[in-house]
Amino acid sequence: MKIAIIGTGYVGLVSGTCFAETGIQVTCVDIDHAKIDQLNQGFVPIYEPGLERMVNTNLEKGRLSFSANIQESIAGCEAIFIAVGTPPGEDGSADLRHVLTVAGNIGKYLEEYAVIITKSTVPINTAEKVRETIAEELLKRKVDIPFDVASNPEFLKEGAAINDFLKPDRIIIGTDSKRAEKIIHRLYKPFLLNGHPVISMDIRSAEMTKYAANAILATKISFMNDIANLCEIVGADINMVRRGIGSDPRIGNKFIYAGAGYGGSCFPKDVKALIKTGEDYQKPLRILQAVEAVNEEQKLVIAQKVKAHFNHNLNGKRIAIWGLSFKPETDDMREAPSLSIINTLSDAGATLRAYDPVAMKSAKNIMGQKVTFCDDRYEALIDADGLVLITEWSEFRIPNYRVMDKLMKEKVIFDGRNIYDSEEMQEYGFTYYSIGRPAVKPEES
Ligand code: NAD
């Protein structure tokens, strides 16, 4: 079986590589020629654990190839996935420019039956637009080539993308064609040995499922952040509250961690796009509007704590930053809370020295001169007046407090992810601020 994946970013590259792993012949296509050249040499331009090795194995076995030529790549394919970006447009709606450009190109070059599958996160009715766009091109060519469209939203998590793809919780197939459903089902069969379901539905429901999934996860995060801020005021501890409610299976213990707000390439743009869909259909989504507003404020909470600690004067203060990516195990900086925090602290006059295990290359392109990038976590602490922890990479969880003691000018930590134990911080002589928990000062000796 031969398939093509158009768009070779986080989703396209992981999907293509995982499909190739099952023996299918996969071509990943992109308009970014430099990226295609890199990939053909076995170099993976994103950080995703385990991906580079898998890409190289499948390249060597000849099952996976990379191309900038869509015409050659879709020839003889039974399934063509669209996995290009759907960034937010100016009004918050998903920008479908890339998706529809790809659909147009497929229409220009399709020669025999294929199912065209949108894997990009797209608003309701996009598969229909894809169908219309392809049909228009076929009409221009005066050819009558049968094809189907389908929606197959992707639920992988960056940082755990391969495992998520190889062992999915569920596969959603939205289509009105039995033939298309059968092809997609066949493609995913090797990944479903764990018994998790394929859920077939109509196209609109599949498109909505992806947005609803991300929206509810974002809602859980903003809800906990809202409660966390109230906890601080009333003298409660959000970590205790989290454990208290998370043990109830109706609530569950995932995605209820208070922190510096959600970021990344998906939640912010998908929440925005769903709000816009609600507006378009005169059905305002008030809960989601609040989720977004809470998140915007939450990204600034830790920076406000820094400012308050230094009496709103950060001139001459040297602040260390641990973690830049929007979450651990990725180099993705899109909508990372670190961007808002760093901008706020830098605008207030602080000198910033940052370290992140993998995201510094992507961060440098965005942050430029605002930050000095350091080679390791302790270098960032030299003469620091404080440390702000933004991304909870494993290597930050148990640092050597004695080394920190020697390096830092003032022993104060602002923990944007609540990873440290307040009592322990106090014992080691730190002033410690976190989210939704009382601040602690060093024990009097
Ligand atoms: P990305 O920005 O990493 O990659 C998109 C790729 O598409 C880029 O390499 C770009 O050059 C390429 N592209 C753009 N126009 C093209 C064209 N006309 N022809 C060929 N290639 C083209 O995006 P991503 O993070 O992989 O996300 C892709 C889609 O999947 C989005 O809709 C996103 O919301 C969704 N999604 C992402 C994730 C995630 O974790 N990143 C998870 C689930 C769903």
mmCIF file of C-alpha atoms and ligand atoms in Angstrom, residues 6-12 29-32 35 83-86 98 101-102 105 119-122 154-158 210 265-266 269-270 332 334, ligand 1:
data_model
loop_
_atom_site.group_PDB
_atom_site.id
_atom_site.type_symbol
_atom_site.label_atom_id
_atom_site.label_comp_id
_atom_site.label_asym_id
_atom_site.label_seq_id
_atom_site.Cartn_x
_atom_site.Cartn_y
_atom_site.Cartn_z
ATOM 1 C CA ILE A 6 1.328 16.416 2.701
ATOM 2 C CA GLY A 7 2.902 18.668 5.332
ATOM 3 C CA THR A 8 5.937 17.297 7.166
ATOM 4 C CA GLY A 9 5.807 19.063 10.511
ATOM 5 C CA TYR A 10 5.317 17.498 13.942
ATOM 6 C CA VAL A 11 2.170 15.663 12.868
ATOM 7 C CA GLY A 12 3.069 14.803 9.272
ATOM 8 C CA VAL A 29 5.781 15.987 1.196
ATOM 9 C CA ASP A 30 6.595 19.572 2.119
ATOM 10 C CA ILE A 31 7.076 22.889 0.347
ATOM 11 C CA ASP A 32 10.070 23.597 2.572
ATOM 12 C CA LYS A 35 13.574 20.586 5.395
ATOM 13 C CA ALA A 83 -1.190 17.505 7.690
ATOM 14 C CA VAL A 84 -0.234 21.127 7.034
ATOM 15 C CA GLY A 85 -0.489 23.870 9.649
ATOM 16 C CA THR A 86 -3.761 25.645 10.431
ATOM 17 C CA HIS A 98 -2.475 25.797 3.422
ATOM 18 C CA THR A 101 -3.759 24.997 -1.403
ATOM 19 C CA VAL A 102 -2.913 21.345 -0.865
ATOM 20 C CA ASN A 105 -2.765 20.654 -5.833
ATOM 21 C CA LYS A 119 -5.385 15.194 9.673
ATOM 22 C CA SER A 120 -4.781 18.896 10.338
ATOM 23 C CA THR A 121 -7.097 20.327 12.987
ATOM 24 C CA VAL A 122 -9.766 22.050 10.947
ATOM 25 C CA GLU A 154 -4.725 13.609 15.281
ATOM 26 C CA PHE A 155 -4.406 13.385 19.060
ATOM 27 C CA LEU A 156 -0.674 12.861 19.515
ATOM 28 C CA LYS A 157 1.128 14.837 22.195
ATOM 29 C CA GLU A 158 4.448 16.458 21.347
ATOM 30 C CA LYS A 210 -10.835 17.280 17.871
ATOM 31 C CA SER A 265 0.815 24.958 18.864
ATOM 32 C CA CYS A 266 -2.604 23.490 19.628
ATOM 33 C CA LYS A 269 -5.187 28.334 18.542
ATOM 34 C CA ASP A 270 -7.822 25.606 18.829
ATOM 35 C CA ASP A 332 8.350 23.712 20.368
ATOM 36 C CA ARG A 334 4.881 28.201 19.828
HETATM 37 P P1 NAD B 1 3.910 22.345 11.581
HETATM 38 O O1 NAD B 1 3.841 23.788 11.439
HETATM 39 O O2 NAD B 1 4.951 21.697 12.442
HETATM 40 O O3 NAD B 1 4.050 21.673 10.129
HETATM 41 C C1 NAD B 1 3.287 22.031 9.024
HETATM 42 C C2 NAD B 1 4.120 21.734 7.752
HETATM 43 O O4 NAD B 1 3.295 21.946 6.608
HETATM 44 C C3 NAD B 1 5.327 22.665 7.598
HETATM 45 O O5 NAD B 1 6.497 21.877 7.463
HETATM 46 C C4 NAD B 1 5.014 23.451 6.321
HETATM 47 O O6 NAD B 1 6.170 23.776 5.570
HETATM 48 C C5 NAD B 1 4.124 22.468 5.585
HETATM 49 N N1 NAD B 1 3.300 23.082 4.541
HETATM 50 C C6 NAD B 1 2.645 24.267 4.561
HETATM 51 N N2 NAD B 1 2.012 24.470 3.385
HETATM 52 C C7 NAD B 1 2.271 23.388 2.612
HETATM 53 C C8 NAD B 1 1.893 23.008 1.297
HETATM 54 N N3 NAD B 1 1.122 23.792 0.537
HETATM 55 N N4 NAD B 1 2.333 21.824 0.812
HETATM 56 C C9 NAD B 1 3.117 21.031 1.563
HETATM 57 N N5 NAD B 1 3.509 21.341 2.820
HETATM 58 C C10 NAD B 1 3.091 22.505 3.334
HETATM 59 O O7 NAD B 1 2.450 21.884 12.043
HETATM 60 P P2 NAD B 1 2.056 20.679 13.031
HETATM 61 O O8 NAD B 1 2.357 21.028 14.446
HETATM 62 O O9 NAD B 1 2.562 19.402 12.464
HETATM 63 O O10 NAD B 1 0.466 20.724 12.869
HETATM 64 C C11 NAD B 1 -0.172 20.353 11.675
HETATM 65 C C12 NAD B 1 -1.657 20.258 11.949
HETATM 66 O O11 NAD B 1 -1.912 19.214 12.879
HETATM 67 C C13 NAD B 1 -2.271 21.524 12.551
HETATM 68 O O12 NAD B 1 -3.579 21.679 12.071
HETATM 69 C C14 NAD B 1 -2.298 21.206 14.034
HETATM 70 O O13 NAD B 1 -3.306 21.902 14.712
HETATM 71 C C15 NAD B 1 -2.604 19.722 14.021
HETATM 72 N N6 NAD B 1 -2.140 19.000 15.209
HETATM 73 C C16 NAD B 1 -0.931 19.281 15.744
HETATM 74 C C17 NAD B 1 -0.499 18.565 16.851
HETATM 75 C C18 NAD B 1 0.838 18.871 17.491
HETATM 76 O O14 NAD B 1 1.074 18.371 18.579
HETATM 77 N N7 NAD B 1 1.705 19.640 16.866
HETATM 78 C C19 NAD B 1 -1.295 17.548 17.398
HETATM 79 C C20 NAD B 1 -2.508 17.268 16.795
HETATM 80 C C21 NAD B 1 -2.921 18.007 15.692
#
